[in-house]
Short mmCIF file of C-alpha atoms in Angstrom, two decimals:
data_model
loop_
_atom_site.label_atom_id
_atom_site.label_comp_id
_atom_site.label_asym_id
_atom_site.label_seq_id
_atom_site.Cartn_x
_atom_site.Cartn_y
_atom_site.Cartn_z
CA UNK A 91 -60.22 -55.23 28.19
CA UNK A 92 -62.03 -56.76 24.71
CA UNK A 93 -59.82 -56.32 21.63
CA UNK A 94 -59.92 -57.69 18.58
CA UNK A 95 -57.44 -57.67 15.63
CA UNK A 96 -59.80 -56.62 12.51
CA UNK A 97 -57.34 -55.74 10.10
CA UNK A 98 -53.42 -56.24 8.77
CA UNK A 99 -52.51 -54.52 5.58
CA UNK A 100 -49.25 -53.54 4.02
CA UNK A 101 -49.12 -49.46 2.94
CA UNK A 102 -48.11 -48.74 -0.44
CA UNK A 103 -45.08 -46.80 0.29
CA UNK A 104 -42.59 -44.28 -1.04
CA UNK A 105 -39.31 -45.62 0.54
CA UNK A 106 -39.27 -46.26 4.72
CA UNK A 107 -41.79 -44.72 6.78
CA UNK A 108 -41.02 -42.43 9.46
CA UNK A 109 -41.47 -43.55 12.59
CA UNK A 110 -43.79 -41.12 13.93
CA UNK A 111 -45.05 -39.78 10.97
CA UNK A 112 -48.69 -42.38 10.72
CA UNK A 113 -51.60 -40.40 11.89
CA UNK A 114 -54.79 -42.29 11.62
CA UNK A 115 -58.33 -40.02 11.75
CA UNK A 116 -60.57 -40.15 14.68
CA UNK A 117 -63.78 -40.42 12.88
CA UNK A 118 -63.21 -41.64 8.98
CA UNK A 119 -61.19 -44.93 8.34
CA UNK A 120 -58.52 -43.33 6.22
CA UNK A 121 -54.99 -42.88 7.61
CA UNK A 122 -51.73 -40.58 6.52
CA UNK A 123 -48.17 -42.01 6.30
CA UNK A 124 -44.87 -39.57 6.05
CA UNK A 125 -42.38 -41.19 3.53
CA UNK A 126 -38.14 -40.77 4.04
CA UNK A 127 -38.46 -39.87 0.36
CA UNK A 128 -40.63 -36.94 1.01
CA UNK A 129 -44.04 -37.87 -0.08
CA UNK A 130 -47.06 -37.80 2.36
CA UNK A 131 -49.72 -41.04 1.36
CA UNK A 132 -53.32 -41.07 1.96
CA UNK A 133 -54.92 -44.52 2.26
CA UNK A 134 -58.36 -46.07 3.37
CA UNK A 135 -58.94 -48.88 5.41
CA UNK A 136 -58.22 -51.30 3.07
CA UNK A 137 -55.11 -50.13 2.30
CA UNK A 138 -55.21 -48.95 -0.85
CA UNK A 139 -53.95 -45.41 -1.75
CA UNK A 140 -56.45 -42.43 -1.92
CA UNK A 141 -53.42 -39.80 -2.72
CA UNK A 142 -50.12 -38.93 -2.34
CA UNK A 143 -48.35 -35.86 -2.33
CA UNK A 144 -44.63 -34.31 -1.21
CA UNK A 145 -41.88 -31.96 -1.91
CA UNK A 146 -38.51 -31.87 -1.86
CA UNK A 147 -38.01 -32.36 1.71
CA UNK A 148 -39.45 -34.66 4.05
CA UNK A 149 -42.73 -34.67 6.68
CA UNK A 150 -42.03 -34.03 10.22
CA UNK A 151 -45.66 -33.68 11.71
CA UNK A 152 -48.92 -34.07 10.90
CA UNK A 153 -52.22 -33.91 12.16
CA UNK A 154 -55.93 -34.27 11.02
CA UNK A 155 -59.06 -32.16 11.28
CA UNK A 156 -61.06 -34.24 13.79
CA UNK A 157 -64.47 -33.31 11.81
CA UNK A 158 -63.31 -33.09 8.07
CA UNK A 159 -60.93 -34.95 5.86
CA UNK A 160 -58.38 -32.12 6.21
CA UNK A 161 -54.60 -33.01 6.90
CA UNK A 162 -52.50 -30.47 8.30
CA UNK A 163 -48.16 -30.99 7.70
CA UNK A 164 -45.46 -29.54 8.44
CA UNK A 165 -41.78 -30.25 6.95
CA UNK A 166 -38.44 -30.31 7.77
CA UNK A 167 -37.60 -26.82 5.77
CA UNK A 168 -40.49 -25.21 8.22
CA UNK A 169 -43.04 -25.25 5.28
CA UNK A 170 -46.69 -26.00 6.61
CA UNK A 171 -49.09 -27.38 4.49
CA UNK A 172 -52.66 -28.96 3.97
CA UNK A 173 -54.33 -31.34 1.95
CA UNK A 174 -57.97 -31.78 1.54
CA UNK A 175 -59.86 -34.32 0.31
CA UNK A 176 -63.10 -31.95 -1.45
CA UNK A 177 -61.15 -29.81 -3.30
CA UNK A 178 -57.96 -32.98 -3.58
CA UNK A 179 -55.50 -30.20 -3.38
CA UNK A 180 -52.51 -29.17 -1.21
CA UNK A 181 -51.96 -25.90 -0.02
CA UNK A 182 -48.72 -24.40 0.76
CA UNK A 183 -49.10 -21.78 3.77
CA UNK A 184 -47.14 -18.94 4.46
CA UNK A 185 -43.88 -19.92 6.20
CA UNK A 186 -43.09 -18.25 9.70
CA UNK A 187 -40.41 -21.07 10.72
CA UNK A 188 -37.39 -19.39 9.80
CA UNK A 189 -36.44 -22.51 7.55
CA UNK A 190 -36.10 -25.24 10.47
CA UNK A 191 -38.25 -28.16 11.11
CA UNK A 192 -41.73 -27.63 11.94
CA UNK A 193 -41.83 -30.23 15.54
CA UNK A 194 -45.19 -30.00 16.39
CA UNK A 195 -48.92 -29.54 15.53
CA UNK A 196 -51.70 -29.07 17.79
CA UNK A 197 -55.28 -28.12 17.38
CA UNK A 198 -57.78 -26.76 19.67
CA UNK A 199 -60.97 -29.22 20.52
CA UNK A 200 -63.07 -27.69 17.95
CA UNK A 201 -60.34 -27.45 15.47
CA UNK A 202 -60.70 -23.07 15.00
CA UNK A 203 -57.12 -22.60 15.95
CA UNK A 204 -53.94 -24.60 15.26
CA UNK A 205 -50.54 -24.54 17.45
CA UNK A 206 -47.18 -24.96 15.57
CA UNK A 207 -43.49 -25.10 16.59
CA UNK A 208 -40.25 -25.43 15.05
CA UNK A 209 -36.40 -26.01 16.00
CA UNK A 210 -35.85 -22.83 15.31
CA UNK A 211 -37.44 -21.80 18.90
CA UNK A 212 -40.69 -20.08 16.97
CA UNK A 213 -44.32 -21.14 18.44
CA UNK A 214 -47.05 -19.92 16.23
CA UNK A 215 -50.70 -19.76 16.35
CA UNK A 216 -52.85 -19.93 13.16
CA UNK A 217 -56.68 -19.79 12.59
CA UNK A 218 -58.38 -21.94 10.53
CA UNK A 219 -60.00 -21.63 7.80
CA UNK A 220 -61.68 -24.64 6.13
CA UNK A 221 -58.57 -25.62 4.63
CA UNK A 222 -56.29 -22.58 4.72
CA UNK A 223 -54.53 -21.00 7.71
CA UNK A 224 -53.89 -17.97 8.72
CA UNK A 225 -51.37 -16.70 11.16
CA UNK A 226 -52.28 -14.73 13.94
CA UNK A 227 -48.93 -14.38 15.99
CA UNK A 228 -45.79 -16.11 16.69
CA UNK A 229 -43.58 -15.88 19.61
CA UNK A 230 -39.69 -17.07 20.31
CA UNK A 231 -39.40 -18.92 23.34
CA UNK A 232 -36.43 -20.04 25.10
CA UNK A 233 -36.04 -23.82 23.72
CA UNK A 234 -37.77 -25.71 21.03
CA UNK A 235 -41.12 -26.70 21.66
CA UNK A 236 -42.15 -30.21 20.80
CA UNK A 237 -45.17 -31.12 22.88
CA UNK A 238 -48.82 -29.91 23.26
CA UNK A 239 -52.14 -30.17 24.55
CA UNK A 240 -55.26 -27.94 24.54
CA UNK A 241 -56.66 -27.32 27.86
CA UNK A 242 -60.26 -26.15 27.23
CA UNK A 243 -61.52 -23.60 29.60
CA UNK A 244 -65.13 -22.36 30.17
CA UNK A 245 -65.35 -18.62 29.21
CA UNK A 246 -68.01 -17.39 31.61
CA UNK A 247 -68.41 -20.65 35.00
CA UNK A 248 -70.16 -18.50 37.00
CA UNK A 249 -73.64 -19.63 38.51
CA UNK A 250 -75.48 -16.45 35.89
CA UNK A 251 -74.41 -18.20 32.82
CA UNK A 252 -76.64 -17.66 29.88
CA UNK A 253 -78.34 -21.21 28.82
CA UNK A 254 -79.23 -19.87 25.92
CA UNK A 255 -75.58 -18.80 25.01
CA UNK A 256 -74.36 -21.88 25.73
CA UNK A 257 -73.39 -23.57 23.01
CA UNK A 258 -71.91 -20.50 21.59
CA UNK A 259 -69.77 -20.18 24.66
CA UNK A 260 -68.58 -23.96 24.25
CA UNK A 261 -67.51 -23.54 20.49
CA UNK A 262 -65.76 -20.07 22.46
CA UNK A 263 -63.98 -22.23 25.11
CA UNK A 264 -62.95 -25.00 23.06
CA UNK A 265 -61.04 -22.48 20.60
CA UNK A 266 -59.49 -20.58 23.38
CA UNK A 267 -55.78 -20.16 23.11
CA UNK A 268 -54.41 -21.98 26.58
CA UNK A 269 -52.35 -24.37 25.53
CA UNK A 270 -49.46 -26.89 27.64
CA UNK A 271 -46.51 -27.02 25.79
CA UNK A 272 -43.07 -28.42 26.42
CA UNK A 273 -39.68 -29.53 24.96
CA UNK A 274 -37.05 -32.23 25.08
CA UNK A 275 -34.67 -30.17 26.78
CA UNK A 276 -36.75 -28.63 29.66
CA UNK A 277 -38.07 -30.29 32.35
CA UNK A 278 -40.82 -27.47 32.67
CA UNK A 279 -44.13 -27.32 31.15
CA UNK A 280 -45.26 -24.33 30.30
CA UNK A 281 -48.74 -22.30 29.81
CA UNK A 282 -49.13 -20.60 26.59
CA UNK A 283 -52.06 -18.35 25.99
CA UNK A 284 -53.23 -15.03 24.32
CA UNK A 285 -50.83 -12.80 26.68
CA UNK A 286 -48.08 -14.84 24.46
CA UNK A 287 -45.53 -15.24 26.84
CA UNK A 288 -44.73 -18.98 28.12
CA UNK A 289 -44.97 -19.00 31.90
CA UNK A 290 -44.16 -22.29 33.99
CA UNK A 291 -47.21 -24.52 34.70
CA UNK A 292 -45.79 -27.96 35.65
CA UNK A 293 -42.23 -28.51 36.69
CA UNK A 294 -41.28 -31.96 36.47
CA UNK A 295 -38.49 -33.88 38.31
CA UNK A 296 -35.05 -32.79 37.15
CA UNK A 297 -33.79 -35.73 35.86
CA UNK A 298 -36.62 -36.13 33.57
CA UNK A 299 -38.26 -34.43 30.37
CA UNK A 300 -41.86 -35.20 29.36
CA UNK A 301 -41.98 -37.69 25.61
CA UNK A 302 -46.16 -37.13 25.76
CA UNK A 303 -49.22 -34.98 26.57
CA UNK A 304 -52.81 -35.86 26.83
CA UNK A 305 -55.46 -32.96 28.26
CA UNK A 306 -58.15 -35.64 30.35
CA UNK A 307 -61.66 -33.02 29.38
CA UNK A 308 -63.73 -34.83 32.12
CA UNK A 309 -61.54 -34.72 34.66
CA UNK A 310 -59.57 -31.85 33.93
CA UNK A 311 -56.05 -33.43 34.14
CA UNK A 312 -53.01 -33.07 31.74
CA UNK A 313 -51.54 -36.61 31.22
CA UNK A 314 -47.68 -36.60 30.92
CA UNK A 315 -45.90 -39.54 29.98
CA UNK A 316 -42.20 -38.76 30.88
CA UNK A 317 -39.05 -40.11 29.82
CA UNK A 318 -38.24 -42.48 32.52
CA UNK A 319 -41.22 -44.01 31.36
CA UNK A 320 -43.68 -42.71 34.34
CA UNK A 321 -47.77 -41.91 33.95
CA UNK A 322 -48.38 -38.46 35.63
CA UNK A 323 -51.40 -36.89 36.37
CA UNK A 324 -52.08 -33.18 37.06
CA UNK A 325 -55.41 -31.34 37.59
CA UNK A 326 -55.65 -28.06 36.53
CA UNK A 327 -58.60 -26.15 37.96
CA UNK A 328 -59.95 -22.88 36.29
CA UNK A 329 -57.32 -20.64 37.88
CA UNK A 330 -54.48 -22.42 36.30
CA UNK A 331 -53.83 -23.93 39.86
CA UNK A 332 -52.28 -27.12 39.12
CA UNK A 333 -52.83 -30.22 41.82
CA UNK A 334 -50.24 -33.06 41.56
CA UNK A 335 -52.57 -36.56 40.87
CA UNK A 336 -51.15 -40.22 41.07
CA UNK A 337 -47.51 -41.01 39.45
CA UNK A 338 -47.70 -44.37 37.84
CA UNK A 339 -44.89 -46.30 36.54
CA UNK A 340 -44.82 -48.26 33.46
CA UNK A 341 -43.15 -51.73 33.41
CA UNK A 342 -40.78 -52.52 30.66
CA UNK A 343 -39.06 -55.50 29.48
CA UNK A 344 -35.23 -56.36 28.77
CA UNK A 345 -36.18 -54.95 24.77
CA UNK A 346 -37.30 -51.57 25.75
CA UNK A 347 -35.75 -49.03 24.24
CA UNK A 348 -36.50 -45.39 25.95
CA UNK A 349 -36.00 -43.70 22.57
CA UNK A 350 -38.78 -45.40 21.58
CA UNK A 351 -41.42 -43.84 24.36
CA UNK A 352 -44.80 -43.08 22.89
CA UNK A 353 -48.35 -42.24 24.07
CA UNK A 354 -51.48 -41.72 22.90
CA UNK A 355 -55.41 -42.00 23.35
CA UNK A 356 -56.75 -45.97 22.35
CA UNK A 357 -60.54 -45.53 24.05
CA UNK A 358 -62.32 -43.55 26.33
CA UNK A 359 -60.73 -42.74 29.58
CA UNK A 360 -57.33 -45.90 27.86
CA UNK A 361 -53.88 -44.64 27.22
CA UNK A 362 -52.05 -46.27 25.34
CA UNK A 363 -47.68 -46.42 25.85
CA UNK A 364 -45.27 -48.10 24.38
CA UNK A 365 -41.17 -48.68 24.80
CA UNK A 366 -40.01 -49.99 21.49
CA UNK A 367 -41.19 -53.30 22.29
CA UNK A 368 -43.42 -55.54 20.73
CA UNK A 369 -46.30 -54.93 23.95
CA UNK A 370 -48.69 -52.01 23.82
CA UNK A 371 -49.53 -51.31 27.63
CA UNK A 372 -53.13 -49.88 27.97
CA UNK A 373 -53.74 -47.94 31.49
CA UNK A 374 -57.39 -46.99 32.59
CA UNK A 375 -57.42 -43.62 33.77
CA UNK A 376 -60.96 -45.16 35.46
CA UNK A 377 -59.60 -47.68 37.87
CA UNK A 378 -55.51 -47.53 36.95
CA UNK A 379 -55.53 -50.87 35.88
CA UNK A 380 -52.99 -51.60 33.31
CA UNK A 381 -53.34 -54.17 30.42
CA UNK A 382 -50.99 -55.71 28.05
CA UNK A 383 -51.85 -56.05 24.28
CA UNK A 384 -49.24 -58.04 22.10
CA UNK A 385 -48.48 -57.72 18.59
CA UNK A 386 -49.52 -60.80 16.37
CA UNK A 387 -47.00 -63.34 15.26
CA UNK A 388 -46.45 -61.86 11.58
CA UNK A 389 -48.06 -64.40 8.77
CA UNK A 390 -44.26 -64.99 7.39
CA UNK A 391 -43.21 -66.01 10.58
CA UNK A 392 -45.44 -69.45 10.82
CA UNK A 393 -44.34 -70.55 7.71
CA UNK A 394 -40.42 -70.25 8.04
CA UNK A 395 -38.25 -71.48 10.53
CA UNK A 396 -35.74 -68.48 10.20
CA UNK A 397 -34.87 -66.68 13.12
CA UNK A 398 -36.79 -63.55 13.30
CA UNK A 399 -35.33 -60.29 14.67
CA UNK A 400 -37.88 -58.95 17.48
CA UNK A 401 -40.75 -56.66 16.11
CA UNK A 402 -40.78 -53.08 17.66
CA UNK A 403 -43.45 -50.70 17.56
CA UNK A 404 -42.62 -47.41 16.72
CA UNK A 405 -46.25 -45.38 16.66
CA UNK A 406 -49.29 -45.16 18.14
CA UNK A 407 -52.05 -43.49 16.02
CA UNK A 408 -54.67 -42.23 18.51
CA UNK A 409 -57.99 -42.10 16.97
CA UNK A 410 -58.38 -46.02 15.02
CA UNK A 411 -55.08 -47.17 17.70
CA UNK A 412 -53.02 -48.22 14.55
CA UNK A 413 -49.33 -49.82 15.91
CA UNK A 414 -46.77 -49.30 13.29
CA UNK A 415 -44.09 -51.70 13.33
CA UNK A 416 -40.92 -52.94 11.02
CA UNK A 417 -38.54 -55.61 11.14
CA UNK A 418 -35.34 -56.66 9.22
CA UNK A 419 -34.39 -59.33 7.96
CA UNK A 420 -33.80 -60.06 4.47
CA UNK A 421 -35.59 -56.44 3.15
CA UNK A 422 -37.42 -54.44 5.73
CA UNK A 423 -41.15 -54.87 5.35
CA UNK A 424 -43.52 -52.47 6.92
CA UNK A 425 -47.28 -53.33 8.25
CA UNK A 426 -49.69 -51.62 10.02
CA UNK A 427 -51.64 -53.37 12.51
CA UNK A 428 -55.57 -51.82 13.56
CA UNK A 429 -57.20 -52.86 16.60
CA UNK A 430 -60.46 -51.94 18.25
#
């Protein structure tokens, strides 16, 4: 597996990052960073700030447009916004949270609808528009919702499909409301869709709780990193009927820290997982081989013979595979690493 360190650049930052808050885009080099003194930055690939916004309170989720420079956020008083870069403003959207931290974002594949959740038990759906929302419903569930992925299904798979229709009825199926969503205190993953009620999809084993999802398009699977640190995948055919796939266990060293677990997309068919260590693992879905990609020795580090503590990684950005990672020592210092 070829990669290549291309870049290393400090953020300009607003206090200490938080740790999940570093979402890089899929298809322009810029990348968003949620600040512990509750300012959201914007910064290209060289590092160099492109905006920076906040409020009173601090970020705890974002997401981008995977098309336009459009950030979507929500905060920890359930406040959504967005920020675009045309018009360079932020828009506050009308809040449905019941004044608890927004947990999650998720978009459908062609970005028309967007999936929120909160502590406070409430899933909404929202459509989009350009850089505004607007809320459609909202539901209670039983627990807090903190995972998603969009499962795109076909709206007409029959054999007397229109092919003239059919881009219309992709842009159709990859806006459909079927979402997998789950939380940290359920083993269960559930199906939400336009009937909005949650009904059980996936139950996992029961001393476990899933810490990622991933929707596989070309093979139709759902890709559930769980908290024992175990690769899981399910297909879902059209009828929702959902076919256990191969259970893979990820190796972790004497550093790992489970609190730590993240997942996300790094290529084509790669997902990437990490432990709080100072490895990235990489597994091909293609021929589930796994690979091992080590963070560099930081500059500071060849030129002083201090005693280093251990760097830790503490994100994955899918979309430019950006590892965030700090280490203490003297004053914390904060880098973010971009591979390809």
């Amino acid at each position: 597996l070829p990669m290549a360190l291309y870049f290393t650049s400090p953020i300009a930052g607003e206090g200490r990052p938080m740790p999940e808050q570093l979402v890089a885009h899929s298809k322009f080099p810029i990348i968003a960073t949620g600040w512990s003194q509750g300012k959201v930055t914007i910064a290209g690939d060289d590092g160099e700030r492109i905006s920076i916004f906040g409020r009173t309170t601090t970020p705890s989720a974002m997401m981008w447009h995977p098309t336009e420079k459009i950030l979507f956020v929500g905060w920890r008083d359930g406040q959504l916004s967005t920020w675009s870069e045309e018009s360079g403003e932020v828009t506050n959207q009308a809040a449905v949270h019941e004044g608890l931290s927004v947990q999650m974002l998720q978009l459908t594949a062609s970005a028309g609808i967007l999936l929120t959740s909160s502590k406070s038990c409430v899933v909404a759906v929202w459509q989009v528009v350009g850089d505004k929302l607007e809320n459609l419903w909202a539901v209670k569930t039983d627990v807090p919702m903190s995972l998603a992925a969009h499962l795109s299904f076909p709206t007409n798979k029959g054999p007397d499909a229109s092919r003239g229709n059919a881009s219309m009825q992709q842009n159709q199926q990859d806006d459909d409301i079927v979402f997998a969503v789950t939380g940290p205190s359920t083993n269960v993953i559930y199906l939400l869709d336009e009937s909005q009620q949650p009904v059980s999809l996936i139950n996992l084993d029961r001393d476990t709780t899933a810490k990622g999802l991933l929707w596989d398009d070309s093979k139709r699977n759902l890709i559930v990193l769980t908290a024992n640190n175990t690769l899981c995948q399910y297909h879902i055919d059209f009828d929702l009927k959902v076919v256990p796939g191969q259970k893979s266990r990820i190796s972790t060293g004497p550093n790992a820290d489970f609190n730590l677990i993240r997942m996300g997309w790094v290529g084509p068919g790669l997902v990437g997982t990490t432990c709080g260590e100072d490895v990235i693992r990489v597994f091909s879905l293609h021929n589930e081989s796994m690979y091992t990609v080590r963070l560099p020795e930081p500059p500071s580090a060849k030129s002083s013979s201090s005693m280093l503590p251990m760097q830790h990684i503490t994100t994955i950005a899918a979309g430019s595979f950006c590892a965030n990672f700090s280490r203490v020592f003297d004053q914390e210092i904060n880098v973010i690493k971009i591979y390809k």
